[in-house]
PDB file of C-alpha atoms in Angstrom:
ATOM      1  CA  UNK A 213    -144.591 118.871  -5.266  1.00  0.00           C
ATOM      2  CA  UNK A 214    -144.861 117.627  -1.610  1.00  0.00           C
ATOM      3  CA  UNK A 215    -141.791 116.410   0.261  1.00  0.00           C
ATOM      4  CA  UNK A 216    -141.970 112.670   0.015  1.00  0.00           C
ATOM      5  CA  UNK A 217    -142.468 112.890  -3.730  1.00  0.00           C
ATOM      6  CA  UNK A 218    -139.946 115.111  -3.573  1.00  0.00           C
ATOM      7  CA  UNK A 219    -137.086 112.967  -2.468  1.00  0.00           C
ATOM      8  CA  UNK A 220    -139.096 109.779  -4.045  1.00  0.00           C
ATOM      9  CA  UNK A 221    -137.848 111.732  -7.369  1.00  0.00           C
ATOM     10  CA  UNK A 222    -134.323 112.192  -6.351  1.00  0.00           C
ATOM     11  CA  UNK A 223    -133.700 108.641  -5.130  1.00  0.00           C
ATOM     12  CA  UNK A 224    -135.296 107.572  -8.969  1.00  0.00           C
ATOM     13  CA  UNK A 225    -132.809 110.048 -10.637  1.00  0.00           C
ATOM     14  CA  UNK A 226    -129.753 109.149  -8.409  1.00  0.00           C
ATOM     15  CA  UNK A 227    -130.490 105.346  -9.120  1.00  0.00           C
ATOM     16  CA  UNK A 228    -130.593 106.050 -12.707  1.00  0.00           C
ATOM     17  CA  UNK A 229    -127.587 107.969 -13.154  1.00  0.00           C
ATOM     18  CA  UNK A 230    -126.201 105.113 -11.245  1.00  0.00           C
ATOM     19  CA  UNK A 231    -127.045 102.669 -13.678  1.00  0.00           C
ATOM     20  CA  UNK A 232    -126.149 105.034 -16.540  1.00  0.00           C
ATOM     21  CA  UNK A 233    -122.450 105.642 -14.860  1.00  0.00           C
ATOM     22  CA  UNK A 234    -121.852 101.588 -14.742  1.00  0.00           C
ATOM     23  CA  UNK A 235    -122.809 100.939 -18.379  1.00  0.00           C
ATOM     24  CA  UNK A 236    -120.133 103.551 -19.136  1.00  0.00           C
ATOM     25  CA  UNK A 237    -117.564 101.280 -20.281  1.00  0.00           C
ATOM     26  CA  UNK A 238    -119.979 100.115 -23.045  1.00  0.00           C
ATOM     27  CA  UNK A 239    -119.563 103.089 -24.495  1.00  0.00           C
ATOM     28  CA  UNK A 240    -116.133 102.901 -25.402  1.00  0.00           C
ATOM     29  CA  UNK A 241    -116.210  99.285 -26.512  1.00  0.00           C
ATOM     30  CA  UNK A 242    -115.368  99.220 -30.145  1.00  0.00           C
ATOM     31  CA  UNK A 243    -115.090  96.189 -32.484  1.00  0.00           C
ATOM     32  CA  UNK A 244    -111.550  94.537 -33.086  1.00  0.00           C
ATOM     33  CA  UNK A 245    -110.452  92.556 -35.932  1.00  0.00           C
ATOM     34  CA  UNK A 246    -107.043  90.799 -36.407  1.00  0.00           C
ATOM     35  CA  UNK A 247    -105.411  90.196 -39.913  1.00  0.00           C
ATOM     36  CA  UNK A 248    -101.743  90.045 -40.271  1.00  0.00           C
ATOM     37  CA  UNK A 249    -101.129  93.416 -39.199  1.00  0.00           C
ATOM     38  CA  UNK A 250    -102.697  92.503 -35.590  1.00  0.00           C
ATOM     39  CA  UNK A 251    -105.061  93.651 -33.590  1.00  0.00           C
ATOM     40  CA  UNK A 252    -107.282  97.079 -35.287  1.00  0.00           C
ATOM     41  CA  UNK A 253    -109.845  98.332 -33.788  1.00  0.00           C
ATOM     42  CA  UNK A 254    -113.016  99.485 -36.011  1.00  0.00           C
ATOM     43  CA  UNK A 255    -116.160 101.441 -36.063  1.00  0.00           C
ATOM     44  CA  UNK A 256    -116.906 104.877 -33.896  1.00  0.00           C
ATOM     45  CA  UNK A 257    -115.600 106.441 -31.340  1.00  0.00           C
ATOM     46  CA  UNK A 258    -118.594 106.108 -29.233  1.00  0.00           C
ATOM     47  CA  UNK A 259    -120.594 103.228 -28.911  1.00  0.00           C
ATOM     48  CA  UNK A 260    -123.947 104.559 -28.429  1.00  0.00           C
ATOM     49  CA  UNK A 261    -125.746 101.687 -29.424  1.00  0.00           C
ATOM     50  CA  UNK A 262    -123.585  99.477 -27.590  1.00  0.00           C
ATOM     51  CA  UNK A 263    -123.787 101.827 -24.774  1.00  0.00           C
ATOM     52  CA  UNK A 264    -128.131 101.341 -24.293  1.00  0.00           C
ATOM     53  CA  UNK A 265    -127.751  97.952 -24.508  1.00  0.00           C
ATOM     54  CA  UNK A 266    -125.150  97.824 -21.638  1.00  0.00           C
ATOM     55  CA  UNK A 267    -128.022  99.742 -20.043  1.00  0.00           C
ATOM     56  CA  UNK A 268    -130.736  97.469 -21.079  1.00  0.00           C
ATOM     57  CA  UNK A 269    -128.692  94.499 -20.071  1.00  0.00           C
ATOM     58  CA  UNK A 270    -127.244  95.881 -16.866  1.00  0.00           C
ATOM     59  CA  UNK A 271    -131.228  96.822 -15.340  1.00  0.00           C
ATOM     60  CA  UNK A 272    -131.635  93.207 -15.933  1.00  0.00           C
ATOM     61  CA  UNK A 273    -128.986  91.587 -14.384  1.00  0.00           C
ATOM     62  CA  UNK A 274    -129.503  94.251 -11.042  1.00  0.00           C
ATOM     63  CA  UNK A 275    -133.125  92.832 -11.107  1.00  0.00           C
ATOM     64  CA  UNK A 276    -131.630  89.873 -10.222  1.00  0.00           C
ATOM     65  CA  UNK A 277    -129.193  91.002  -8.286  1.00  0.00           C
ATOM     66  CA  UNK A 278    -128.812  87.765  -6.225  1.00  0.00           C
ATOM     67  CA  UNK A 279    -127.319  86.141  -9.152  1.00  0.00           C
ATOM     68  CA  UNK A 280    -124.765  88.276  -9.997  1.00  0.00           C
ATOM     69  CA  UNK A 281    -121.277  86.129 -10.156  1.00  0.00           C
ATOM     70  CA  UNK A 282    -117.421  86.951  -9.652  1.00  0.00           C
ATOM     71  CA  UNK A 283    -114.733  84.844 -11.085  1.00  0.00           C
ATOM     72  CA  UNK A 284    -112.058  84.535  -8.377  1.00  0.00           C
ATOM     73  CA  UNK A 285    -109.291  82.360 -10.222  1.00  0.00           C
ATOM     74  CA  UNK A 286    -111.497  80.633 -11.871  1.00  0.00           C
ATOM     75  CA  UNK A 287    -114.083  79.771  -9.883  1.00  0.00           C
ATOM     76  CA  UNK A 288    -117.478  81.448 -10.306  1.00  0.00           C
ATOM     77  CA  UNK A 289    -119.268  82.502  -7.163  1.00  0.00           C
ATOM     78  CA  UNK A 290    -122.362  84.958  -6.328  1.00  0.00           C
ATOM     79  CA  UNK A 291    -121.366  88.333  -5.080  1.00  0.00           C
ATOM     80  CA  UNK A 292    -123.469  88.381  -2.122  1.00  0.00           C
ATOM     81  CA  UNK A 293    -122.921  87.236   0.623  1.00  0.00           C
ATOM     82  CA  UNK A 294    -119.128  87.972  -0.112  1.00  0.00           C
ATOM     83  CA  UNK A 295    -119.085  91.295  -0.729  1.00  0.00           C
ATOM     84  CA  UNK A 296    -120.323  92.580   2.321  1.00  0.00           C
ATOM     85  CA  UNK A 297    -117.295  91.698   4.784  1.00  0.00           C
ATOM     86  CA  UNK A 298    -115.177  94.006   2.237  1.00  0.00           C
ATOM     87  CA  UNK A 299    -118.006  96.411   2.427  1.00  0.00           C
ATOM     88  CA  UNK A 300    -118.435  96.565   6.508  1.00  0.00           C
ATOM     89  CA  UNK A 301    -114.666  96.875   6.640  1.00  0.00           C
ATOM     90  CA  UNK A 302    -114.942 100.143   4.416  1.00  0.00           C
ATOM     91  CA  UNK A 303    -117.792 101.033   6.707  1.00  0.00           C
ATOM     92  CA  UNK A 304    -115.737 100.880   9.723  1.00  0.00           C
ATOM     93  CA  UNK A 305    -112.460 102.774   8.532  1.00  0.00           C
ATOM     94  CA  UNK A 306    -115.344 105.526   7.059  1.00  0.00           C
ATOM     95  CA  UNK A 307    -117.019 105.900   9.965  1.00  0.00           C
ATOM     96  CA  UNK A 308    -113.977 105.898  12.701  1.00  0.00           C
ATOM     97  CA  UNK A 309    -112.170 108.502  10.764  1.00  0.00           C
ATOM     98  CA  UNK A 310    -115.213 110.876  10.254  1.00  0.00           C
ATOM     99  CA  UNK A 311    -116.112 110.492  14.565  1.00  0.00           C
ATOM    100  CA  UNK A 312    -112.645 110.803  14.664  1.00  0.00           C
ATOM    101  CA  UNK A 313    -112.626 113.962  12.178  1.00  0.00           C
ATOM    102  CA  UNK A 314    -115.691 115.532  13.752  1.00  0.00           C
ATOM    103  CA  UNK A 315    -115.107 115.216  17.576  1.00  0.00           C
ATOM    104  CA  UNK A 316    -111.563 116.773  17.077  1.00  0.00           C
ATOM    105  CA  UNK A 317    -112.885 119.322  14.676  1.00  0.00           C
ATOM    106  CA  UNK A 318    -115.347 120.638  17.464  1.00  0.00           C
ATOM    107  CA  UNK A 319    -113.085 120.218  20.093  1.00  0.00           C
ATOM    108  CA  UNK A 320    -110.052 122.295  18.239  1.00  0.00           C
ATOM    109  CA  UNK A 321    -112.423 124.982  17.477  1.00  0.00           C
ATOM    110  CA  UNK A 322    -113.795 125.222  20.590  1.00  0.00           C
ATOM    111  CA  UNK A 323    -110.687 125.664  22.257  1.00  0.00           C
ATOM    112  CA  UNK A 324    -109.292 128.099  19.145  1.00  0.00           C
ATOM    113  CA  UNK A 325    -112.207 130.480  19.543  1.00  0.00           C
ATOM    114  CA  UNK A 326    -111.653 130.847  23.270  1.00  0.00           C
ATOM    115  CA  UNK A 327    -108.348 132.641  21.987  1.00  0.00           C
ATOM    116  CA  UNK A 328    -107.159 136.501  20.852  1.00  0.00           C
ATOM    117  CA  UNK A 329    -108.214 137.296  17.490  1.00  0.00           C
ATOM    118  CA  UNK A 330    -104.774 137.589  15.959  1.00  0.00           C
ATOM    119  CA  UNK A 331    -103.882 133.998  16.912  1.00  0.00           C
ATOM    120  CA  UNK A 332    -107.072 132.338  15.732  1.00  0.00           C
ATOM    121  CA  UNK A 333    -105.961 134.009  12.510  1.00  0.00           C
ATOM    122  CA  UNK A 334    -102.611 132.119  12.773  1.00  0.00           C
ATOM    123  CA  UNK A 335    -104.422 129.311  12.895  1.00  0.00           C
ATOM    124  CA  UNK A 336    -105.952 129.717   9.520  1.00  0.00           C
ATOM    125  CA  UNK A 337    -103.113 129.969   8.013  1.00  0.00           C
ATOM    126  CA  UNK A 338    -101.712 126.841   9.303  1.00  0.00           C
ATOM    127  CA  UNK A 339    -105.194 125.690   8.424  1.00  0.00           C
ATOM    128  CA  UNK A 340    -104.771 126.779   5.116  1.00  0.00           C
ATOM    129  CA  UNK A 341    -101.705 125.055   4.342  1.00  0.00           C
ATOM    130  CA  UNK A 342    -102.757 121.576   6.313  1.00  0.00           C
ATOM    131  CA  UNK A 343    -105.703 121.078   3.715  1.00  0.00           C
ATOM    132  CA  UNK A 344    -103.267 121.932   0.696  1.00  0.00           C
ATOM    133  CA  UNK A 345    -101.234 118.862   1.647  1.00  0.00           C
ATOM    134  CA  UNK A 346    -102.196 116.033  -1.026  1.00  0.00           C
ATOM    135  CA  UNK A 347    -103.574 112.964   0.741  1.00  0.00           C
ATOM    136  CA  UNK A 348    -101.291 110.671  -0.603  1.00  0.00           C
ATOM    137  CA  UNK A 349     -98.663 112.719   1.023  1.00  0.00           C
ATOM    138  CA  UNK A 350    -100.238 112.379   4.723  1.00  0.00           C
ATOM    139  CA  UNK A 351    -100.914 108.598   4.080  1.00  0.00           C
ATOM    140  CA  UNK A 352     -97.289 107.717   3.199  1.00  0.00           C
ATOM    141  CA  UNK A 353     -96.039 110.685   5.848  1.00  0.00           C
ATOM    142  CA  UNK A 354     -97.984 108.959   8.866  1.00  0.00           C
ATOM    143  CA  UNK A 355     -96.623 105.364   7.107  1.00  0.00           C
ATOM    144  CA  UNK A 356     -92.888 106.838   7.422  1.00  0.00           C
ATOM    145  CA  UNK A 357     -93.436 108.430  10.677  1.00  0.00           C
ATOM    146  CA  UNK A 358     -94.046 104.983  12.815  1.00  0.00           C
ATOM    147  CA  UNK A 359     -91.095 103.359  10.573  1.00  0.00           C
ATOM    148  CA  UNK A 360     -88.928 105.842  12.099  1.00  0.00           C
ATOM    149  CA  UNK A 361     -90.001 105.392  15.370  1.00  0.00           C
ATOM    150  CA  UNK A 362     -89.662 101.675  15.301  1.00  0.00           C
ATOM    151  CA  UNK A 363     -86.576 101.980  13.737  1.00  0.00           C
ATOM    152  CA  UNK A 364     -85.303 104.474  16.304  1.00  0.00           C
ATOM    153  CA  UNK A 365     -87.044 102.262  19.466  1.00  0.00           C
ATOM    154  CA  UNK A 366     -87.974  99.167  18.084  1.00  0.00           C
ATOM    155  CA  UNK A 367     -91.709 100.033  19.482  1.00  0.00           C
ATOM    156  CA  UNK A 368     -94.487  99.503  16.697  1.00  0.00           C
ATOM    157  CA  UNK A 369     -96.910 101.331  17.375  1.00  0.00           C
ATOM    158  CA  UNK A 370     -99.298 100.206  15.017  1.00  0.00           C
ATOM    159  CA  UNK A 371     -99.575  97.533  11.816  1.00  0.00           C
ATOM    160  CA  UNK A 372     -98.823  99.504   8.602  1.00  0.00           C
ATOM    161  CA  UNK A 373     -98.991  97.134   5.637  1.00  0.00           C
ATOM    162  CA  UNK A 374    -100.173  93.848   5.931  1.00  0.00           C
ATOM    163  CA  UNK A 375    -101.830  91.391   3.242  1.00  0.00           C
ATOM    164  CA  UNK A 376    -105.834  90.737   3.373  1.00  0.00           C
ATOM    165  CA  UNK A 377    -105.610  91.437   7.000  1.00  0.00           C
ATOM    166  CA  UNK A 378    -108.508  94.180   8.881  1.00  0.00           C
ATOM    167  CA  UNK A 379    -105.767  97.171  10.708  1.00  0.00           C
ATOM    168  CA  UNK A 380    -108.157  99.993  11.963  1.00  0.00           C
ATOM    169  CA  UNK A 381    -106.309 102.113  13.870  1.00  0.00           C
ATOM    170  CA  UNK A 382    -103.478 103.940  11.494  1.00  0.00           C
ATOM    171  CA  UNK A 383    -105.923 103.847   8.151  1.00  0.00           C
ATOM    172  CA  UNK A 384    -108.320 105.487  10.473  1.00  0.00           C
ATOM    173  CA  UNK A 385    -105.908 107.959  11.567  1.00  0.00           C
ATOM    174  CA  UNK A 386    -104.819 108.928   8.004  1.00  0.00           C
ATOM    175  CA  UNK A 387    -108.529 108.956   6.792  1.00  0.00           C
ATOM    176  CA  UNK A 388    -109.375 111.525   9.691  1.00  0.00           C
ATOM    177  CA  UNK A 389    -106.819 114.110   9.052  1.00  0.00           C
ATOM    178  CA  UNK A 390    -107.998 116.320   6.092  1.00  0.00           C
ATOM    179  CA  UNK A 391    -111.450 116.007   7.140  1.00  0.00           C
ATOM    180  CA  UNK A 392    -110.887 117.137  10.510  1.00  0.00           C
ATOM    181  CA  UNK A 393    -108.897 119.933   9.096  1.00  0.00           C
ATOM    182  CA  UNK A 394    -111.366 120.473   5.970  1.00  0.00           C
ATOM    183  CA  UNK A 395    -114.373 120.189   9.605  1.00  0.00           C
ATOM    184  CA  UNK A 396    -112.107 122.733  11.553  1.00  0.00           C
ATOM    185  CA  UNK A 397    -112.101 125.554   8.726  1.00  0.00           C
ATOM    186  CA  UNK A 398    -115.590 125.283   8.193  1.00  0.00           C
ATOM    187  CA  UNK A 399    -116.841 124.915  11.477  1.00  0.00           C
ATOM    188  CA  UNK A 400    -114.261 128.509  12.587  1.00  0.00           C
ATOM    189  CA  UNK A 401    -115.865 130.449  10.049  1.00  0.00           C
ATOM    190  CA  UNK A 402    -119.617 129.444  11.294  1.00  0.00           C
ATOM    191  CA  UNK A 403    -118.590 130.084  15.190  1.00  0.00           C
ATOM    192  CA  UNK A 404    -117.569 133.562  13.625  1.00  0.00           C
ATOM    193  CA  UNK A 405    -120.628 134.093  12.005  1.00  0.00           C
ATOM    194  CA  UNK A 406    -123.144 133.070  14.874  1.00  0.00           C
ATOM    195  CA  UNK A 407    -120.754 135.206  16.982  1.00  0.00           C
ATOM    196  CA  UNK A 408    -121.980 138.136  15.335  1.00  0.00           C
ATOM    197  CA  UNK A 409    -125.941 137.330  15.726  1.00  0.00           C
ATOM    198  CA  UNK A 410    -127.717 139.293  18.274  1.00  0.00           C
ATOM    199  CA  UNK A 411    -128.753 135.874  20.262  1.00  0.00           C
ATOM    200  CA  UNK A 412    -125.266 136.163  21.088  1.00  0.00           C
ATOM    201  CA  UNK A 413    -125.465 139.698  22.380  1.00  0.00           C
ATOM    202  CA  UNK A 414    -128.267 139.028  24.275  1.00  0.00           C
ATOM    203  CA  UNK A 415    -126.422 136.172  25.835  1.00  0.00           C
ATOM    204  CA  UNK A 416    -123.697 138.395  26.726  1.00  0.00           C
ATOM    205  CA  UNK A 417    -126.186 140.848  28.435  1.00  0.00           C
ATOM    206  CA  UNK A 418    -127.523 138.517  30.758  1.00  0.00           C
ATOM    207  CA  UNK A 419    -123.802 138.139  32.063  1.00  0.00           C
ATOM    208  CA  UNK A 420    -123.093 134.111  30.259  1.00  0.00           C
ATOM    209  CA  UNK A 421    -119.286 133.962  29.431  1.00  0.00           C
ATOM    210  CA  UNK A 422    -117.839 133.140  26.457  1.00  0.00           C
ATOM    211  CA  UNK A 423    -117.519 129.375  27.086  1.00  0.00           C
ATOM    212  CA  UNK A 424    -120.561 128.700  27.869  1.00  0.00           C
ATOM    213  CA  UNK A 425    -121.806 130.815  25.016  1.00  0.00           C
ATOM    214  CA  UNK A 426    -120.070 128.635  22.138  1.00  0.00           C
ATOM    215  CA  UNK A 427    -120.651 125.410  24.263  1.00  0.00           C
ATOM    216  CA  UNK A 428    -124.344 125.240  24.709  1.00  0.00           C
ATOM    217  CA  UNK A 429    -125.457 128.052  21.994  1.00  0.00           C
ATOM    218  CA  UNK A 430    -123.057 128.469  18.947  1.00  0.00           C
ATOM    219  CA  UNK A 431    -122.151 125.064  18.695  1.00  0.00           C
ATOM    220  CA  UNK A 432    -126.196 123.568  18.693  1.00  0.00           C
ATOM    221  CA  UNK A 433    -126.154 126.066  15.925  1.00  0.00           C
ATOM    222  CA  UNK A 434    -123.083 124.877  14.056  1.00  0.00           C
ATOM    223  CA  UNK A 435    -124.304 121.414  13.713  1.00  0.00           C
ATOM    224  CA  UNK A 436    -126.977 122.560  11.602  1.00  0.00           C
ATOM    225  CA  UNK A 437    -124.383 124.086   9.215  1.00  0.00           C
ATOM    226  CA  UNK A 438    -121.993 121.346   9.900  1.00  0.00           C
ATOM    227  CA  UNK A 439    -124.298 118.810   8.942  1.00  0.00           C
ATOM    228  CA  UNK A 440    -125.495 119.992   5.202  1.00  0.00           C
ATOM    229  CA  UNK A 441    -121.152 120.604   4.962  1.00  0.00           C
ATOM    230  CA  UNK A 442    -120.316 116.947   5.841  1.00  0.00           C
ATOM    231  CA  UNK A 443    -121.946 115.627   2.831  1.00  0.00           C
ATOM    232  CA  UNK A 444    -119.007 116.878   0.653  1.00  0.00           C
ATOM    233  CA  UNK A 445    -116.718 116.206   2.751  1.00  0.00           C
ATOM    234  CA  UNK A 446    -118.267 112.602   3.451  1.00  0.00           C
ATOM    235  CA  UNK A 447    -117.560 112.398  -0.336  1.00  0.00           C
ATOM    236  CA  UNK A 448    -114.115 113.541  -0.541  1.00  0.00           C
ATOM    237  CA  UNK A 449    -113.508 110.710   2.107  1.00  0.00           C
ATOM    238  CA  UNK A 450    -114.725 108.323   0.144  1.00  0.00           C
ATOM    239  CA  UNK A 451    -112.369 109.554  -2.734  1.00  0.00           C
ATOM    240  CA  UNK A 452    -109.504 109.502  -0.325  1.00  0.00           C
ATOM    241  CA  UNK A 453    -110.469 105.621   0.652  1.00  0.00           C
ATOM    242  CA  UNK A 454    -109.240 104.462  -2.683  1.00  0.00           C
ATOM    243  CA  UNK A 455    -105.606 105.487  -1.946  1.00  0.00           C
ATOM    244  CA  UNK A 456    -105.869 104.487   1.392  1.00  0.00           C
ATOM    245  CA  UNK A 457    -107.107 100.795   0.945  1.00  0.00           C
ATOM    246  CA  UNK A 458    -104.043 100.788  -2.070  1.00  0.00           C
ATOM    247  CA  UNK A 459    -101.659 102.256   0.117  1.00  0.00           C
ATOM    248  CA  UNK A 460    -102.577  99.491   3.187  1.00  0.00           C
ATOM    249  CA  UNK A 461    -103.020  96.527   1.287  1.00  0.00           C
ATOM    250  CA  UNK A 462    -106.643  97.292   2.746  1.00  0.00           C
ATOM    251  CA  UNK A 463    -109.349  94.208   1.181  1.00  0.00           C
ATOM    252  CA  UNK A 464    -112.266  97.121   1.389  1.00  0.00           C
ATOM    253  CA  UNK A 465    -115.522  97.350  -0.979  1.00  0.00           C
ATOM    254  CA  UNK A 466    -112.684  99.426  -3.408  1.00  0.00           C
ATOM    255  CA  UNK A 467    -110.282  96.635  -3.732  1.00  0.00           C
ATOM    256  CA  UNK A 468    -113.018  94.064  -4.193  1.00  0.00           C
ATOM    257  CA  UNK A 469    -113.955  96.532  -7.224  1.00  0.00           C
ATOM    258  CA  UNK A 470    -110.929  96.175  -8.323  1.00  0.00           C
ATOM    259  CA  UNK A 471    -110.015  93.393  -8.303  1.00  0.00           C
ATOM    260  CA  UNK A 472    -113.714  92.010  -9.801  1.00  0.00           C
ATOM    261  CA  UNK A 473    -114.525  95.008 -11.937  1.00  0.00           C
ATOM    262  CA  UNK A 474    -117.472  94.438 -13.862  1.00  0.00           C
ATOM    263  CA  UNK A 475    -120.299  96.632 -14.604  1.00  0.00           C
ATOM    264  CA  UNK A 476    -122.948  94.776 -12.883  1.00  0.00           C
ATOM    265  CA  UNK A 477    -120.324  94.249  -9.451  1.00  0.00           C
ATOM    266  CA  UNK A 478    -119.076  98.051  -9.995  1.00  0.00           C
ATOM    267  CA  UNK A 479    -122.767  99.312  -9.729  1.00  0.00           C
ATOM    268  CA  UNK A 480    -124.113  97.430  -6.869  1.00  0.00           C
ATOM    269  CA  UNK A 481    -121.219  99.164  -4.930  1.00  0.00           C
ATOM    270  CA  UNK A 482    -122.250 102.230  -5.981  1.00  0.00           C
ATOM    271  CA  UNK A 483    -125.581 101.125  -4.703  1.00  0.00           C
ATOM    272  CA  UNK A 484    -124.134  99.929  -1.461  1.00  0.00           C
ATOM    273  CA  UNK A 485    -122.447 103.366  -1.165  1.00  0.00           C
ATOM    274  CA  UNK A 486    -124.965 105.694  -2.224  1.00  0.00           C
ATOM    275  CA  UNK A 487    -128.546 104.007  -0.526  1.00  0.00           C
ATOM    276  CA  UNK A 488    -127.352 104.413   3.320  1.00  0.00           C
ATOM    277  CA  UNK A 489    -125.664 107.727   2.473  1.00  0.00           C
ATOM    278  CA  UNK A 490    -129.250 109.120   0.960  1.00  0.00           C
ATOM    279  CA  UNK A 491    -130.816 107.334   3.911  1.00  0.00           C
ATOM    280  CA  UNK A 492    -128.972 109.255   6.042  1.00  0.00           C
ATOM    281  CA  UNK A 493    -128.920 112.691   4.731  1.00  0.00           C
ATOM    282  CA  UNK A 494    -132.210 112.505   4.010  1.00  0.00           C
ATOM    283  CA  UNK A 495    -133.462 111.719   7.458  1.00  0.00           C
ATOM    284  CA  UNK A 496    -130.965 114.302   8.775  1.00  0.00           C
ATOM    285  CA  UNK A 497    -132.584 117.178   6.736  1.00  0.00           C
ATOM    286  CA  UNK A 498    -136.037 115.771   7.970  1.00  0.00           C
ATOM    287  CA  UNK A 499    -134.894 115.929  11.407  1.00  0.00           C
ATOM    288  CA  UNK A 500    -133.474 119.413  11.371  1.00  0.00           C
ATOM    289  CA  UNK A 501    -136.633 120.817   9.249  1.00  0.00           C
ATOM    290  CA  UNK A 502    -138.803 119.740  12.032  1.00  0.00           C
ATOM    291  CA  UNK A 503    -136.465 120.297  15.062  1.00  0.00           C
ATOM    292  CA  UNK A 504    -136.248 124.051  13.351  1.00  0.00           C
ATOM    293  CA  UNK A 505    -140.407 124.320  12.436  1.00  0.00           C
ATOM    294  CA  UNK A 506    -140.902 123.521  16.541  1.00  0.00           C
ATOM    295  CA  UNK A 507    -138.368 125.915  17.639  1.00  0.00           C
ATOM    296  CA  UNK A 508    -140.153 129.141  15.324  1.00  0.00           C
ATOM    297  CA  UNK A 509    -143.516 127.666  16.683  1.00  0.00           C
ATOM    298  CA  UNK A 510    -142.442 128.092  20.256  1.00  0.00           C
ATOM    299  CA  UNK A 511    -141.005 131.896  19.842  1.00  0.00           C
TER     300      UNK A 511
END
């Protein structure tokens, strides 16, 4: 199977489990009757039947995806173009917080591997226990931290909680910080393990320092490594964004889930979601598999 076909086949799988995720809830619908005992409900556990029908009727409705409705209050309105300025919010508090993440992640391990050997390994540890804090714990701990301060000094330094209104700056900040710590694990242990590749010891034998060593050598390296890594971690951010938008009275693609949850409006945010991120990665692996095929062909 050739590459194109290849990833052809994924997308066609990935938009199919999609599809099979949002019809879900059909699965669990069961049939109610009231008598004078109330409200019973009867049949199966499962709804399988009901369950392919959700699916039949939900690849309908997202073949007409333009006419797929929300009821806000009452009123009926299509989806599009509304849900995108939720959507490009998301997008912006995503992709601040993972530059944010990535840039300090480099730049922290950069500096950390310039150090002795026993205090790098201090810095795992404190590593270590950074990426066991729960993210709910950082969001509300960064939240109580500028209360305090404003409290103390009557300075704000930034909005925390407002209503329907686009902050960037502090949900960025909490969105960046177990990522960057999650990037600066991963990205220690790969300068540790290019260190030990004879490239390196060559390096060292024409007289390069150190610096320059990780700088121009180790870390064009690392990004390959780094890359493949920031898919899961690209995933556990978008986990974390849930919380966050809750936490922040954020009106991201999440809360407009929420708030119109349906299984038509809940898939075509998966949609949203997944397409540009398999764009993306896909392109990226393209990229590196040719930028790596011309390197071997030049040796």
């Amino acid at each position: 199977m050739n590459k194109p076909t290849r990833v052809l086949l994924q997308f066609i799988v990935a938009c199919i489990g999609i599809i099979f995720i949002g019809a879900i809830p059909k699965l669990f619908e069961v049939e109610r009757v009231f008598d004078e005992e109330g409200e019973t409900a009867t049949g199966p556990l499962f709804n399988f039947s009901g369950y392919f029908e959700g699916i039949k009727d939900l690849f309908g409705k997202l073949m007409n995806v333009s006419e797929i409705t929300y009821n806000a209050n009452g009123t009926v309105r299509p989806i599009f173009p509304k849900i995108f300025e939720p959507y490009l919010y998301s997008a912006e508090i995503l992709l601040g917080a993972l530059l944010i993440g990535i840039v300090s992640a480099i730049v922290l391990t950069y500096i950390t591997m310039l150090l002795h050997r026993k205090i790098i390994s201090g810095f795992k540890f404190v590593t270590f226990v950074l990426e066991s804090l729960p993210d709910i714990l950082v969001i509300v701990g960064v939240q109580a931290i500028i209360i305090y301060i404003f409290q103390k000094t009557g300075v704000r330094l930034f909005s925390i909680a407002v209503y329907r209104e686009n902050i960037y700056v502090l949900p960025i900040i909490c969105l960046a910080v177990l990522p960057a710590v999650q990037f600066y694990k991963v990205l220690l242990l790969i300068f540790e393990e290019e260190l030990e590749e004879h490239y390196v010891e060559l390096a060292k034998g024409k007289g390069m320092k150190k610096s320059w060593i990780l700088l121009v050598h180790v870390l064009r390296n690392a990004g390959i490594s780094m890359f493949y890594h920031s898919k899961a971690i690209l995933w556990f951010m978008l986990s974390n964004l849930v919380i966050l938008e809750y936490f922040f009275n954020l009106y991201g693609i999440t809360a407009f889930l929420l708030d119109y949850i349906t299984s038509e409006i809940f898939t075509v945010g998966l949609f949203m979601i997944f397409i540009p991120l398999f764009i993306v990665y896909t392109s990226g692996e393209f990229l590196i598999q040719k930028l790596t095929k011309r390197e071997a062909t030049n040796l």
